[in-house]
Amino acid sequence: MPVRTDCTSVADCDSKLPLQGDAVTGAVESRVDLSTEIPGPAGPIRLAHPILPASGTFGYGEEFEPFVDPGVFAGIIGKSISRERRVGNPPPRTAETPAGMLNSIGLQNPGLAAFVESYLPRMAQYGVPVIVNIVGRTLEDYVELARALDVEPAVAGFELNVSCPNVKEGLQFGRDPGATRDLVAAVRAQTRLPLIAKLTPNVTDIGEQAIAAAEGGADCLSLVNTVMGMSVDWRTRRSRLGTATGGLSGPAIRPLALRMVWEASRAVSIPICGIGGITRPEHVLEFMVVGASTVQVGTHLFRDPACLTRWLGEIEAMLTEEGVQSIRDIVGTFVPPAPRVP
């Protein structure tokens, strides 16, 4: 049964994704060069193509094995890891919205020790680079996480979660350029592996945040994380989440994400990983045209976890039709309209 990938809500989709059946496996052999990389002081993370799963939407890979081979992605980015185990926010943790969803997971995770012992070894078996998303309540938490994980052979790089809207410390770091710069610099001192800073859209000037992260030593930026939002039941006068607010994701935020990726790409020279509302292969290329060299797919994986097994071939076909030999050639090629003459 074909699965629509252009839905703006569950209600407007003609078909549902089967929840049972064999896992889909295998990447597409490409005639177009889809490869890219994330730079780092000790050498880059080389990726077969530009598409990664967004942290928090793909578990640690194992959860999606019944539906897709996690190794079809260019790399694996698991849920955020903190020094100590976190139980997360109270339920309900998700709420559907027009063209998207709200979540308030609260960074539930097993903690550093359990991650290294039980989760990281399995992630390493997928045959693609493992990028560990780390989060902390204090700068020292991030430093200790980077120091501990830097010695793990399975770890290819880090993504710093300084932007989660569902916990106070996420916005505390993510909205303050000085705090962002200091945090990135502190982690940079602990590792020569590629370092990605994940930025929040809940700021007035994304370019300022991008510059701060780059000055701190980030090798790449990922943006955007979810947008602060609410969903309220007027009859009960209560939130539809277990918290008052949550993070909005899905197609609703794609125009905002495209704009912020474009603005960030004009502010810094380091690579950008675009995130926000990708539901079609064309959206991958849109993000790349405005300045992203890689992308992450998140919310869409909940309804179509095997989408990538089709998208790579479709992306290759679109690029071939346009005479593009390497996907890197389209990065940052957006041509803004000419200014109006008064």
Coordinates of C-alpha atoms in Angstrom, one line a residue:
M1 CA 0.0 0.0 0.0
P2 CA 1.5 3.4 -1.0
V3 CA 2.0 5.9 1.8
R4 CA 1.3 9.6 1.2
T5 CA 4.2 11.8 2.2
D6 CA 2.5 15.2 1.5
C7 CA 0.1 15.1 4.5
T8 CA -0.4 18.1 6.7
S9 CA -2.2 16.1 9.4
V10 CA -3.1 12.6 10.1
A11 CA -6.7 13.3 9.2
D12 CA -6.0 14.3 5.6
C13 CA -4.0 11.2 4.7
D14 CA -5.7 8.6 2.6
S15 CA -3.6 5.7 4.0
K16 CA -1.9 4.7 7.2
L17 CA 1.6 3.4 7.5
P18 CA 1.5 -0.4 8.3
L19 CA 2.8 -1.1 11.8
Q20 CA 3.8 -4.7 11.0
G21 CA 5.8 -6.4 8.4
D22 CA 9.4 -6.9 7.4
A23 CA 12.0 -4.2 7.9
V24 CA 12.9 -2.3 4.7
T25 CA 16.6 -2.4 4.0
G26 CA 19.2 -1.2 1.5
A27 CA 20.4 2.1 0.3
V28 CA 20.0 3.2 -3.3
E29 CA 23.1 3.1 -5.7
S30 CA 23.4 6.5 -7.0
R31 CA 24.7 7.9 -10.4
V32 CA 24.7 11.3 -8.8
D33 CA 27.3 12.0 -6.1
L34 CA 25.1 12.4 -3.0
S35 CA 28.1 12.3 -0.5
T36 CA 28.9 15.1 1.9
E37 CA 30.7 15.5 5.1
I38 CA 30.7 17.2 8.5
P39 CA 34.2 18.7 9.2
G40 CA 36.2 18.4 12.4
P41 CA 39.7 19.1 13.7
A42 CA 40.7 15.4 13.7
G43 CA 39.0 14.8 10.4
P44 CA 35.5 14.9 8.9
I45 CA 32.6 12.6 9.3
R46 CA 32.1 11.3 5.8
L47 CA 28.5 10.7 4.8
A48 CA 27.2 8.7 1.9
H49 CA 24.3 11.2 1.5
P50 CA 23.0 14.2 3.4
I51 CA 20.0 12.8 5.4
L52 CA 20.2 12.0 9.1
P53 CA 17.4 11.2 11.6
A54 CA 16.7 14.1 14.0
S55 CA 17.5 13.5 17.7
G56 CA 14.5 12.6 19.7
T57 CA 12.5 11.1 16.8
F58 CA 14.4 8.0 16.1
G59 CA 15.1 6.5 19.6
Y60 CA 18.6 4.9 19.4
G61 CA 17.8 3.2 16.1
E62 CA 16.7 -0.1 17.7
E63 CA 13.1 1.1 18.1
F64 CA 12.8 1.5 14.3
E65 CA 14.4 -1.9 13.3
P66 CA 11.0 -3.5 12.7
F67 CA 10.3 -0.9 9.9
V68 CA 13.6 0.1 8.4
D69 CA 17.3 -0.7 8.5
P70 CA 18.7 2.3 10.5
G71 CA 21.8 2.0 8.4
V72 CA 19.9 3.5 5.4
F73 CA 20.5 6.9 7.0
A74 CA 23.8 8.6 6.5
G75 CA 24.4 8.4 10.2
I76 CA 22.6 7.9 13.5
I77 CA 21.7 10.6 15.9
G78 CA 20.1 9.2 19.0
K79 CA 18.0 10.8 21.7
S80 CA 19.8 13.3 24.0
I81 CA 22.1 11.8 26.6
S82 CA 22.6 13.4 30.1
R83 CA 25.0 12.4 32.8
E84 CA 22.3 10.9 35.0
R85 CA 19.1 9.1 34.0
R86 CA 16.1 11.3 33.3
V87 CA 12.5 10.2 33.6
G88 CA 11.1 13.1 31.5
N89 CA 7.9 15.1 31.7
P90 CA 4.5 13.8 32.9
P91 CA 2.0 12.5 30.2
P92 CA 0.4 13.2 27.9
R93 CA 3.6 14.0 26.0
T94 CA 2.3 14.6 22.5
A95 CA -0.6 16.4 20.9
E96 CA -1.5 16.6 17.2
T97 CA -1.8 20.1 15.7
P98 CA -2.7 21.3 12.3
A99 CA 0.2 20.4 10.0
G100 CA 2.3 19.3 12.9
M101 CA 2.6 18.0 16.5
L102 CA 3.5 19.3 19.9
N103 CA 5.8 17.2 22.2
S104 CA 6.9 17.5 25.8
I105 CA 9.1 14.5 26.3
G106 CA 11.4 16.3 28.7
L107 CA 14.6 14.5 27.5
Q108 CA 13.9 11.1 29.0
N109 CA 17.0 9.0 28.6
P110 CA 18.9 6.2 30.4
G111 CA 21.9 8.3 31.4
L112 CA 25.6 8.2 30.3
A113 CA 26.6 4.9 31.9
A114 CA 23.7 2.9 30.6
F115 CA 24.0 4.5 27.2
V116 CA 27.7 3.5 26.8
E117 CA 27.0 0.0 28.1
S118 CA 23.8 -0.9 26.4
Y119 CA 22.9 1.4 23.6
L120 CA 26.1 2.7 21.9
P121 CA 27.4 -0.8 21.0
R122 CA 24.1 -1.6 19.1
M123 CA 24.2 1.8 17.3
A124 CA 27.7 1.1 16.1
Q125 CA 26.5 -2.1 14.4
Y126 CA 24.4 -0.2 11.8
G127 CA 27.6 0.6 9.8
V128 CA 27.1 4.4 9.7
P129 CA 28.7 7.1 11.8
V130 CA 27.2 7.6 15.3
I131 CA 26.7 11.2 16.4
V132 CA 25.8 11.5 20.1
N133 CA 23.5 14.3 21.1
I134 CA 24.4 15.5 24.6
V135 CA 22.5 17.7 27.1
G136 CA 23.1 19.0 30.5
R137 CA 21.8 21.2 33.3
T138 CA 25.2 23.0 33.7
L139 CA 28.2 23.7 31.6
E140 CA 30.1 21.1 33.7
D141 CA 27.6 18.4 32.6
Y142 CA 28.3 19.0 29.0
V143 CA 32.1 19.0 29.6
E144 CA 31.9 15.7 31.5
L145 CA 29.8 14.0 28.8
A146 CA 32.1 15.1 26.1
R147 CA 35.1 14.0 28.0
A148 CA 33.6 10.6 28.8
L149 CA 32.3 9.9 25.3
D150 CA 35.3 11.2 23.4
V151 CA 37.3 8.1 24.2
E152 CA 34.6 5.7 22.9
P153 CA 35.7 4.4 19.5
A154 CA 32.1 4.1 18.3
V155 CA 31.5 7.9 18.7
A156 CA 32.1 9.8 15.4
G157 CA 31.0 13.3 16.7
F158 CA 28.7 15.3 19.0
E159 CA 25.6 17.3 18.7
L160 CA 25.1 19.8 21.5
N161 CA 21.5 20.2 22.6
V162 CA 21.4 23.8 23.7
S163 CA 17.9 24.4 22.5
C164 CA 15.3 22.0 24.0
P165 CA 12.2 24.1 24.8
N166 CA 10.8 21.5 27.2
V167 CA 13.4 22.0 29.9
K168 CA 14.5 25.2 31.5
E169 CA 18.3 24.8 30.9
G170 CA 17.8 24.3 27.2
L171 CA 16.5 27.8 26.6
Q172 CA 18.8 29.2 29.3
F173 CA 21.8 28.3 27.1
G174 CA 20.1 28.6 23.7
R175 CA 18.8 32.1 23.9
D176 CA 22.0 33.7 25.3
P177 CA 24.8 34.1 22.7
G178 CA 27.4 34.5 25.4
A179 CA 26.3 31.3 27.1
T180 CA 26.2 29.5 23.8
R181 CA 29.7 30.6 22.9
D182 CA 31.1 29.6 26.4
L183 CA 29.4 26.2 26.3
V184 CA 30.6 25.3 22.8
A185 CA 34.1 26.5 23.7
A186 CA 34.1 24.4 26.9
V187 CA 33.1 21.2 25.0
R188 CA 35.5 22.1 22.1
A189 CA 38.3 21.9 24.6
Q190 CA 37.4 18.3 25.4
T191 CA 37.3 16.8 21.9
R192 CA 38.7 17.0 18.4
L193 CA 35.7 15.1 17.0
P194 CA 33.2 17.1 14.8
L195 CA 31.1 19.3 17.0
I196 CA 27.6 20.3 16.0
A197 CA 25.7 23.0 17.9
K198 CA 21.9 22.6 17.7
L199 CA 20.2 26.0 17.8
T200 CA 16.7 27.1 18.9
P201 CA 14.3 29.0 16.7
N202 CA 13.0 30.7 19.8
V203 CA 15.2 33.8 19.4
T204 CA 14.9 37.1 17.7
D205 CA 18.3 36.9 15.8
I206 CA 19.4 33.4 14.6
G207 CA 22.4 34.9 13.0
E208 CA 23.7 36.2 16.3
Q209 CA 23.3 32.7 17.8
A210 CA 25.0 31.1 14.8
I211 CA 28.0 33.5 15.1
A212 CA 28.3 32.8 18.8
A213 CA 28.4 29.0 18.3
A214 CA 30.9 29.4 15.5
E215 CA 33.1 31.6 17.6
G216 CA 33.0 29.0 20.4
G217 CA 34.4 26.4 18.0
A218 CA 31.5 24.6 16.5
D219 CA 32.2 22.8 13.3
C220 CA 28.6 22.7 12.1
L221 CA 25.2 24.1 13.2
S222 CA 21.9 22.2 13.2
L223 CA 18.7 24.2 13.1
V224 CA 16.0 24.5 13.9
N225 CA 14.8 22.7 17.0
T226 CA 11.1 22.8 17.9
V227 CA 9.2 26.0 18.2
M228 CA 7.5 26.8 21.6
G229 CA 3.8 26.3 21.4
M230 CA 0.6 25.4 23.2
S231 CA -2.5 23.3 22.8
V232 CA -5.5 24.0 25.1
D233 CA -8.8 22.3 25.8
W234 CA -11.1 25.2 26.4
R235 CA -13.7 23.1 28.2
T236 CA -11.4 21.8 30.8
R237 CA -9.2 24.9 30.8
R238 CA -6.2 22.6 30.7
S239 CA -3.3 21.9 28.4
R240 CA -3.5 18.9 26.1
L241 CA 0.1 18.1 27.3
G242 CA 1.3 17.2 30.7
T243 CA 3.1 20.6 30.7
A244 CA 1.7 24.0 29.8
T245 CA 3.9 24.3 26.7
G246 CA 5.6 22.0 24.3
G247 CA 7.8 22.0 21.1
L248 CA 6.0 22.4 17.8
S249 CA 7.4 20.3 14.9
G250 CA 6.3 19.1 11.5
P251 CA 5.3 20.8 8.2
A252 CA 4.0 23.8 10.1
I253 CA 7.5 25.0 10.9
R254 CA 9.2 24.4 7.6
P255 CA 8.9 27.9 6.2
L256 CA 10.3 29.3 9.4
A257 CA 13.1 26.7 9.4
L258 CA 14.0 27.5 5.8
R259 CA 14.2 31.2 6.6
M260 CA 16.4 30.6 9.6
V261 CA 18.8 28.3 7.8
W262 CA 19.2 30.9 5.1
E263 CA 19.9 33.6 7.6
A264 CA 22.4 31.5 9.5
S265 CA 24.2 30.5 6.3
R266 CA 24.7 34.2 5.6
A267 CA 26.0 34.8 9.1
V268 CA 28.7 32.1 9.3
S269 CA 30.9 30.1 7.0
I270 CA 30.6 26.7 8.8
P271 CA 28.3 24.0 7.4
I272 CA 24.6 23.9 8.4
C273 CA 22.3 20.9 9.0
G274 CA 18.7 21.9 8.2
I275 CA 15.8 20.6 10.3
G276 CA 12.1 21.4 10.3
G277 CA 9.1 19.9 8.6
I278 CA 10.7 17.8 5.9
T279 CA 8.1 15.4 4.4
R280 CA 9.2 15.0 0.8
P281 CA 12.5 14.6 -1.0
E282 CA 12.0 18.0 -2.6
H283 CA 12.2 19.5 0.9
V284 CA 15.7 18.1 1.4
L285 CA 16.8 20.0 -1.7
E286 CA 15.0 23.2 -0.7
F287 CA 17.0 23.2 2.6
M288 CA 20.3 22.6 0.7
V289 CA 19.6 25.4 -1.8
V290 CA 19.2 27.9 1.1
G291 CA 22.5 26.8 2.7
A292 CA 22.3 23.5 4.4
S293 CA 24.8 20.8 3.5
T294 CA 23.0 18.1 5.5
V295 CA 19.5 17.7 6.8
Q296 CA 17.6 15.9 9.5
V297 CA 14.2 14.3 9.2
G298 CA 12.2 14.1 12.4
T299 CA 8.4 14.1 12.9
H300 CA 7.7 12.6 9.5
L301 CA 9.5 9.4 10.6
F302 CA 6.6 8.7 13.0
R303 CA 4.2 8.1 10.1
D304 CA 6.7 6.9 7.4
P305 CA 9.9 5.5 8.9
A306 CA 11.0 3.9 5.7
C307 CA 10.7 7.1 3.6
L308 CA 14.4 7.3 3.0
T309 CA 14.5 4.0 1.1
R310 CA 12.5 5.8 -1.6
W311 CA 13.7 9.4 -1.3
L312 CA 17.4 8.7 -2.2
G313 CA 16.4 7.5 -5.7
E314 CA 13.9 10.3 -6.1
I315 CA 16.5 12.9 -5.2
E316 CA 19.0 11.3 -7.6
A317 CA 16.3 11.5 -10.4
M318 CA 15.6 15.1 -9.7
L319 CA 19.2 16.1 -9.7
T320 CA 19.9 14.1 -12.8
E321 CA 17.0 15.9 -14.6
E322 CA 18.6 19.3 -13.7
G323 CA 22.1 18.1 -14.9
V324 CA 23.5 18.2 -11.3
Q325 CA 26.4 15.8 -10.9
S326 CA 27.0 16.3 -7.1
I327 CA 24.5 17.3 -4.5
R328 CA 27.1 19.6 -3.0
D329 CA 26.8 21.8 -6.0
I330 CA 23.4 23.1 -5.1
V331 CA 24.3 24.1 -1.5
G332 CA 23.7 27.8 -1.0
T333 CA 22.6 28.5 -4.6
F334 CA 19.4 30.3 -3.6
V335 CA 18.9 33.5 -5.6
P336 CA 16.9 36.1 -3.7
P337 CA 14.6 38.5 -5.6
A338 CA 16.3 41.8 -6.6
P339 CA 15.5 44.7 -4.3
R340 CA 12.6 46.8 -5.4
V341 CA 13.6 50.2 -6.7
P342 CA 11.6 53.0 -5.0

